[in-house]
């Protein structure tokens, strides 16, 4: 397999580690804009039904054919995040808007919806890519802007197909998928639930919430010492806790967490969950560990946000989240395309506190 190309050297300076400021937003947006319409290299997951299905990515999935593969819809969203509700007057705002406008046309998104309905594609990007797609839909719904409204309307056919696909699948899923990559059930459920609540889709929200409880409410003594696997970018244990904090009342969640993750200490140290170190950030799979630090950080912050303020585990959760935040953001350099095409989107999700109830912006 040939090595993926590198992102421009101008992206090689690590961003700040303490928040989402204008400089960090520009760096993250540049990473997205460098690949949002970059069709090749492309890792395609495509079922061929006939010779007519042999086509380049731009023909098959015209809205989401860049950024290496379809799953990284969030990398396209990245251009909107700093521009929309956060930094609408940033110097890169026009380029970001143009990039989104080029991708999220009504014609492109109708083609995407038709592709998703194609024969043999029932499991296409399920749940990871579909969950990030719904996150994009949620962000555009929340952005009070005429262009965002137009793109949101354009997305509706694909949004409806994605929701219907997930509503059909969840009742049939007999066991959760407990891995640290794309197929993880817990992480997907968290994104789905946040979308459903933003969209006011009570039926879908109930299905997702009930599914999380069915899969995880009886779990105890998670095997945290077994993590991470060598190619994880999500934590199975923290991902489970992060979705359960969304569906349980505070006191019930605090009790559940005590039984599920008894490893959390009551002293302010991060030794109980060391940061991960990628042995080779230029390797597409080994670079996952840099993303693991970022996703662990936002999951730890999510868990902490759902506990009572006096909970004795708070200092340890905060210290560990801070350590993972520093390690994760320091790796978002763009030096290697293997990480540059997606780590920036994880960094934006973390620093804007997207997974919490209220986004937070640091201005300087």
Short mmCIF file of C-alpha atoms in Angstrom, two decimals:
data_model
loop_
_atom_site.label_atom_id
_atom_site.label_comp_id
_atom_site.label_asym_id
_atom_site.label_seq_id
_atom_site.Cartn_x
_atom_site.Cartn_y
_atom_site.Cartn_z
CA UNK A 1 0.00 0.00 0.00
CA UNK A 2 1.37 3.42 -0.93
CA UNK A 3 1.92 5.98 1.74
CA UNK A 4 -0.65 8.75 2.04
CA UNK A 5 0.48 12.29 1.15
CA UNK A 6 1.32 14.78 3.84
CA UNK A 7 -0.67 17.90 4.66
CA UNK A 8 1.10 21.18 4.02
CA UNK A 9 3.90 22.04 6.43
CA UNK A 10 2.10 25.20 7.54
CA UNK A 11 -0.07 22.96 9.70
CA UNK A 12 2.87 21.54 11.66
CA UNK A 13 2.72 23.75 14.77
CA UNK A 14 0.63 22.25 17.59
CA UNK A 15 -2.46 24.25 18.60
CA UNK A 16 -3.06 25.66 22.08
CA UNK A 17 -4.21 23.12 24.62
CA UNK A 18 -6.54 25.13 26.81
CA UNK A 19 -9.53 25.99 24.63
CA UNK A 20 -11.06 26.95 21.32
CA UNK A 21 -9.60 30.33 20.37
CA UNK A 22 -9.30 32.01 16.98
CA UNK A 23 -5.82 30.64 16.31
CA UNK A 24 -6.84 27.07 17.13
CA UNK A 25 -10.01 27.40 15.06
CA UNK A 26 -8.00 28.58 12.05
CA UNK A 27 -5.61 25.66 12.36
CA UNK A 28 -8.42 23.12 12.62
CA UNK A 29 -10.30 24.70 9.73
CA UNK A 30 -7.20 24.63 7.54
CA UNK A 31 -6.84 20.92 8.18
CA UNK A 32 -10.43 20.39 7.03
CA UNK A 33 -10.17 22.69 4.02
CA UNK A 34 -6.98 20.93 2.88
CA UNK A 35 -8.89 17.69 2.39
CA UNK A 36 -12.61 18.44 2.22
CA UNK A 37 -12.62 18.16 -1.59
CA UNK A 38 -9.51 16.00 -1.86
CA UNK A 39 -10.92 12.95 -3.62
CA UNK A 40 -7.76 10.85 -3.57
CA UNK A 41 -6.44 8.87 -1.81
CA UNK A 42 -9.80 7.35 -0.99
CA UNK A 43 -10.62 4.31 1.12
CA UNK A 44 -13.96 3.28 -0.28
CA UNK A 45 -16.42 0.79 1.23
CA UNK A 46 -18.61 0.05 -1.75
CA UNK A 47 -20.92 -2.80 -2.71
CA UNK A 48 -20.94 -3.42 -6.46
CA UNK A 49 -24.27 -4.62 -7.82
CA UNK A 50 -23.32 -4.32 -11.50
CA UNK A 51 -20.80 -2.73 -13.85
CA UNK A 52 -22.69 0.54 -13.55
CA UNK A 53 -21.55 0.79 -9.93
CA UNK A 54 -17.92 1.04 -11.02
CA UNK A 55 -17.32 4.78 -10.69
CA UNK A 56 -15.04 7.25 -8.89
CA UNK A 57 -16.04 8.50 -5.43
CA UNK A 58 -17.18 11.88 -6.77
CA UNK A 59 -19.83 10.07 -8.80
CA UNK A 60 -20.91 7.60 -6.14
CA UNK A 61 -21.10 9.94 -3.13
CA UNK A 62 -20.66 13.48 -4.46
CA UNK A 63 -21.23 15.34 -1.18
CA UNK A 64 -18.82 13.28 0.93
CA UNK A 65 -16.14 12.00 -1.42
CA UNK A 66 -13.17 13.83 0.13
CA UNK A 67 -11.24 13.42 3.38
CA UNK A 68 -10.15 9.85 2.63
CA UNK A 69 -13.45 8.08 3.34
CA UNK A 70 -17.18 8.66 3.82
CA UNK A 71 -17.01 8.20 7.58
CA UNK A 72 -15.28 11.52 8.18
CA UNK A 73 -18.34 13.66 7.62
CA UNK A 74 -17.28 15.49 10.77
CA UNK A 75 -14.19 16.70 8.93
CA UNK A 76 -16.51 18.49 6.50
CA UNK A 77 -18.48 19.84 9.44
CA UNK A 78 -15.26 21.23 10.82
CA UNK A 79 -15.37 24.06 8.33
CA UNK A 80 -18.78 25.10 9.68
CA UNK A 81 -18.05 24.85 13.40
CA UNK A 82 -15.58 27.72 13.80
CA UNK A 83 -17.39 29.84 11.25
CA UNK A 84 -20.99 29.41 12.30
CA UNK A 85 -21.92 30.00 15.92
CA UNK A 86 -18.31 30.48 17.04
CA UNK A 87 -16.20 32.75 14.81
CA UNK A 88 -18.34 34.07 11.94
CA UNK A 89 -15.92 36.89 11.12
CA UNK A 90 -12.76 34.80 11.05
CA UNK A 91 -10.46 35.38 8.04
CA UNK A 92 -11.06 31.81 6.82
CA UNK A 93 -14.86 32.10 7.12
CA UNK A 94 -15.50 32.73 3.43
CA UNK A 95 -13.42 29.74 2.33
CA UNK A 96 -15.17 27.52 4.86
CA UNK A 97 -18.60 28.63 3.75
CA UNK A 98 -17.69 28.09 0.09
CA UNK A 99 -16.44 24.59 0.87
CA UNK A 100 -19.68 23.65 2.57
CA UNK A 101 -21.78 25.26 -0.14
CA UNK A 102 -19.94 23.26 -2.79
CA UNK A 103 -20.52 19.96 -0.99
CA UNK A 104 -23.97 20.31 0.52
CA UNK A 105 -26.05 21.02 -2.56
CA UNK A 106 -29.53 19.60 -3.01
CA UNK A 107 -28.37 17.60 -6.04
CA UNK A 108 -25.38 16.09 -4.23
CA UNK A 109 -27.39 15.11 -1.18
CA UNK A 110 -30.19 13.51 -3.19
CA UNK A 111 -27.50 11.39 -4.83
CA UNK A 112 -26.14 10.49 -1.38
CA UNK A 113 -29.61 9.42 -0.23
CA UNK A 114 -30.09 7.29 -3.34
CA UNK A 115 -26.70 5.69 -2.77
CA UNK A 116 -27.60 4.82 0.82
CA UNK A 117 -30.80 3.15 -0.36
CA UNK A 118 -28.87 0.98 -2.83
CA UNK A 119 -29.09 -2.80 -2.74
CA UNK A 120 -26.64 -4.43 -0.36
CA UNK A 121 -25.91 -1.23 1.58
CA UNK A 122 -28.03 -1.82 4.68
CA UNK A 123 -24.94 -1.71 6.90
CA UNK A 124 -23.14 1.10 5.06
CA UNK A 125 -21.39 3.38 7.61
CA UNK A 126 -23.54 2.02 10.41
CA UNK A 127 -23.36 3.37 13.04
CA UNK A 128 -20.24 5.58 12.89
CA UNK A 129 -20.68 7.48 9.63
CA UNK A 130 -24.44 7.77 10.03
CA UNK A 131 -24.04 9.07 13.58
CA UNK A 132 -21.61 11.79 12.47
CA UNK A 133 -24.00 12.65 9.64
CA UNK A 134 -26.74 13.25 12.20
CA UNK A 135 -24.29 15.36 14.23
CA UNK A 136 -23.82 17.52 11.13
CA UNK A 137 -27.60 17.81 10.80
CA UNK A 138 -27.85 18.86 14.45
CA UNK A 139 -25.14 21.51 14.11
CA UNK A 140 -26.77 23.06 11.06
CA UNK A 141 -30.15 23.11 12.81
CA UNK A 142 -28.60 25.04 15.71
CA UNK A 143 -26.79 27.56 13.51
CA UNK A 144 -29.06 30.58 13.04
CA UNK A 145 -27.93 31.51 9.53
CA UNK A 146 -29.69 31.53 6.13
CA UNK A 147 -27.00 29.45 4.45
CA UNK A 148 -27.09 26.93 7.27
CA UNK A 149 -30.86 26.73 6.90
CA UNK A 150 -30.53 26.06 3.19
CA UNK A 151 -27.92 23.33 3.75
CA UNK A 152 -30.05 21.82 6.49
CA UNK A 153 -32.99 21.62 4.10
CA UNK A 154 -30.77 20.07 1.44
CA UNK A 155 -29.66 17.43 3.95
CA UNK A 156 -33.18 16.40 4.84
CA UNK A 157 -33.54 13.51 2.33
CA UNK A 158 -30.25 11.95 3.51
CA UNK A 159 -31.08 12.71 7.14
CA UNK A 160 -34.39 10.90 6.85
CA UNK A 161 -32.80 7.85 5.25
CA UNK A 162 -30.14 7.72 7.98
CA UNK A 163 -32.68 7.96 10.81
CA UNK A 164 -34.89 5.31 9.24
CA UNK A 165 -31.89 3.03 8.71
CA UNK A 166 -30.88 3.33 12.38
CA UNK A 167 -34.46 2.95 13.63
CA UNK A 168 -34.73 -0.31 11.69
CA UNK A 169 -31.36 -1.59 12.92
CA UNK A 170 -31.41 -0.82 16.65
CA UNK A 171 -34.35 -3.09 17.61
CA UNK A 172 -32.60 -5.98 15.83
CA UNK A 173 -29.20 -5.44 17.44
CA UNK A 174 -29.03 -8.22 20.04
CA UNK A 175 -25.70 -7.28 21.64
CA UNK A 176 -23.65 -4.08 21.71
CA UNK A 177 -20.41 -3.90 19.74
CA UNK A 178 -17.70 -3.20 22.30
CA UNK A 179 -14.64 -2.18 20.28
CA UNK A 180 -12.51 0.94 20.05
CA UNK A 181 -13.12 1.71 16.39
CA UNK A 182 -15.97 2.67 14.04
CA UNK A 183 -18.48 -0.03 14.96
CA UNK A 184 -18.64 0.84 18.67
CA UNK A 185 -22.29 0.93 19.68
CA UNK A 186 -21.99 3.21 22.72
CA UNK A 187 -20.35 6.12 20.90
CA UNK A 188 -22.83 5.96 18.04
CA UNK A 189 -25.76 5.96 20.47
CA UNK A 190 -24.42 9.11 22.15
CA UNK A 191 -24.29 11.04 18.88
CA UNK A 192 -27.70 9.72 17.84
CA UNK A 193 -29.27 10.79 21.11
CA UNK A 194 -27.79 14.29 20.95
CA UNK A 195 -29.17 14.63 17.43
CA UNK A 196 -32.61 13.32 18.33
CA UNK A 197 -32.93 15.79 21.19
CA UNK A 198 -31.79 18.69 19.01
CA UNK A 199 -34.21 17.71 16.25
CA UNK A 200 -37.07 17.17 18.70
CA UNK A 201 -37.51 13.59 17.46
CA UNK A 202 -38.93 12.07 20.64
CA UNK A 203 -39.61 8.67 19.10
CA UNK A 204 -36.01 8.25 17.96
CA UNK A 205 -34.66 9.64 21.24
CA UNK A 206 -36.68 7.08 23.19
CA UNK A 207 -35.47 4.23 20.99
CA UNK A 208 -31.84 5.28 21.42
CA UNK A 209 -32.19 5.83 25.18
CA UNK A 210 -33.95 2.50 25.67
CA UNK A 211 -31.26 0.76 23.60
CA UNK A 212 -28.48 2.21 25.75
CA UNK A 213 -30.22 1.02 28.91
CA UNK A 214 -30.89 -2.42 27.43
CA UNK A 215 -27.24 -2.87 26.49
CA UNK A 216 -25.42 -1.27 29.41
CA UNK A 217 -27.46 -0.62 32.56
CA UNK A 218 -26.56 -3.98 34.15
CA UNK A 219 -22.83 -3.74 33.40
CA UNK A 220 -20.33 -3.85 36.27
CA UNK A 221 -16.56 -3.83 36.70
CA UNK A 222 -15.55 -2.75 33.21
CA UNK A 223 -12.21 -4.21 31.98
CA UNK A 224 -10.50 -0.82 31.84
CA UNK A 225 -7.00 -2.34 32.38
CA UNK A 226 -7.39 -4.12 29.03
CA UNK A 227 -7.56 -0.78 27.21
CA UNK A 228 -6.39 0.42 24.83
CA UNK A 229 -6.14 -1.99 21.96
CA UNK A 230 -3.41 -1.01 19.54
CA UNK A 231 -5.69 0.67 16.99
CA UNK A 232 -8.36 2.26 19.23
CA UNK A 233 -9.57 5.80 18.70
CA UNK A 234 -12.50 5.33 21.08
CA UNK A 235 -12.56 3.84 24.57
CA UNK A 236 -15.15 1.06 24.94
CA UNK A 237 -15.44 1.62 28.70
CA UNK A 238 -15.53 5.43 28.68
CA UNK A 239 -17.80 5.41 25.64
CA UNK A 240 -20.31 3.33 27.56
CA UNK A 241 -20.20 5.62 30.57
CA UNK A 242 -20.50 8.68 28.32
CA UNK A 243 -23.73 7.47 26.78
CA UNK A 244 -25.17 6.30 30.12
CA UNK A 245 -24.69 9.76 31.63
CA UNK A 246 -27.06 10.97 28.91
CA UNK A 247 -29.88 8.57 29.85
CA UNK A 248 -29.75 8.17 33.63
CA UNK A 249 -30.71 10.75 36.29
CA UNK A 250 -27.72 12.18 38.14
CA UNK A 251 -27.96 10.08 41.30
CA UNK A 252 -28.63 6.89 39.37
CA UNK A 253 -25.69 7.59 37.09
CA UNK A 254 -23.35 8.25 40.01
CA UNK A 255 -24.32 4.90 41.53
CA UNK A 256 -24.09 3.08 38.20
CA UNK A 257 -20.63 4.54 37.54
CA UNK A 258 -19.41 3.39 40.95
CA UNK A 259 -20.30 -0.19 40.06
CA UNK A 260 -19.23 0.00 36.44
CA UNK A 261 -15.90 1.80 36.85
CA UNK A 262 -14.66 1.28 40.42
CA UNK A 263 -11.11 2.09 39.25
CA UNK A 264 -11.73 5.85 39.42
CA UNK A 265 -9.80 7.13 42.46
CA UNK A 266 -10.82 9.86 44.86
CA UNK A 267 -7.48 11.67 44.66
CA UNK A 268 -6.54 14.23 42.02
CA UNK A 269 -4.25 12.13 39.86
CA UNK A 270 -4.34 10.72 36.36
CA UNK A 271 -2.29 7.58 36.94
CA UNK A 272 -5.33 5.31 36.82
CA UNK A 273 -5.73 5.96 33.06
CA UNK A 274 -2.41 6.86 31.35
CA UNK A 275 -2.47 8.72 28.05
CA UNK A 276 -1.86 6.68 24.91
CA UNK A 277 1.21 7.13 22.72
CA UNK A 278 1.11 6.40 19.00
CA UNK A 279 4.22 4.48 17.95
CA UNK A 280 3.95 5.82 14.39
CA UNK A 281 1.64 8.78 13.60
CA UNK A 282 2.27 8.22 9.87
CA UNK A 283 0.56 4.82 10.01
CA UNK A 284 -3.21 5.13 9.31
CA UNK A 285 -4.16 2.63 12.01
CA UNK A 286 -1.49 3.35 14.64
CA UNK A 287 -2.36 7.06 14.42
CA UNK A 288 -5.71 6.13 15.96
CA UNK A 289 -4.14 6.34 19.41
CA UNK A 290 -3.71 10.10 19.03
CA UNK A 291 -7.45 10.34 18.46
CA UNK A 292 -8.06 8.11 21.46
CA UNK A 293 -6.57 10.77 23.74
CA UNK A 294 -8.94 13.37 22.29
CA UNK A 295 -12.06 11.21 22.57
CA UNK A 296 -11.11 10.06 26.06
CA UNK A 297 -10.79 13.69 27.10
CA UNK A 298 -14.31 14.63 25.95
CA UNK A 299 -15.78 11.44 27.38
CA UNK A 300 -14.17 12.07 30.76
CA UNK A 301 -15.50 15.64 30.72
CA UNK A 302 -18.94 14.30 29.81
CA UNK A 303 -18.87 11.82 32.68
CA UNK A 304 -17.75 14.54 35.09
CA UNK A 305 -20.51 16.89 33.92
CA UNK A 306 -23.17 14.39 34.92
CA UNK A 307 -21.96 13.82 38.48
CA UNK A 308 -22.89 15.89 41.56
CA UNK A 309 -20.41 18.73 42.12
CA UNK A 310 -19.33 17.22 45.44
CA UNK A 311 -18.61 13.77 43.98
CA UNK A 312 -15.16 12.69 45.31
CA UNK A 313 -14.19 11.30 41.92
CA UNK A 314 -14.32 14.73 40.32
CA UNK A 315 -10.66 15.72 40.83
CA UNK A 316 -9.38 12.47 39.32
CA UNK A 317 -11.72 12.73 36.33
CA UNK A 318 -10.68 16.34 35.72
CA UNK A 319 -6.96 15.63 36.05
CA UNK A 320 -7.22 12.71 33.66
CA UNK A 321 -9.30 14.68 31.16
CA UNK A 322 -6.72 17.50 31.23
CA UNK A 323 -3.83 15.08 30.66
CA UNK A 324 -5.57 13.49 27.68
CA UNK A 325 -6.57 16.89 26.29
CA UNK A 326 -2.95 18.09 26.36
CA UNK A 327 -1.62 14.91 24.75
CA UNK A 328 -4.38 14.78 22.13
CA UNK A 329 -4.20 18.40 21.02
CA UNK A 330 -0.41 18.31 20.85
CA UNK A 331 -0.75 15.57 18.22
CA UNK A 332 -3.01 17.62 15.93
CA UNK A 333 -0.16 18.90 13.77
CA UNK A 334 -1.23 17.98 10.26
CA UNK A 335 2.27 16.66 9.59
CA UNK A 336 0.86 13.38 8.34
CA UNK A 337 -2.28 13.05 6.23
CA UNK A 338 -3.06 9.79 8.05
CA UNK A 339 -4.08 11.84 11.10
CA UNK A 340 -4.48 15.26 9.56
CA UNK A 341 -7.65 14.36 7.68
CA UNK A 342 -9.60 13.59 10.88
CA UNK A 343 -7.80 14.55 14.11
CA UNK A 344 -8.74 18.21 13.68
CA UNK A 345 -12.42 17.28 13.72
CA UNK A 346 -11.95 15.40 16.99
CA UNK A 347 -10.12 18.43 18.37
CA UNK A 348 -13.00 20.72 17.45
CA UNK A 349 -15.54 18.38 19.04
CA UNK A 350 -13.46 18.42 22.24
CA UNK A 351 -12.59 22.10 22.46
CA UNK A 352 -16.06 23.39 21.61
CA UNK A 353 -17.54 20.96 24.17
CA UNK A 354 -19.89 19.78 21.48
CA UNK A 355 -20.93 16.69 23.42
CA UNK A 356 -22.05 18.72 26.44
CA UNK A 357 -25.22 20.73 26.76
CA UNK A 358 -23.69 24.14 26.06
CA UNK A 359 -20.76 24.78 23.67
CA UNK A 360 -17.94 26.81 25.20
CA UNK A 361 -15.78 29.30 23.34
CA UNK A 362 -12.55 30.88 24.58
CA UNK A 363 -11.95 34.32 23.05
CA UNK A 364 -8.72 36.25 23.25
#
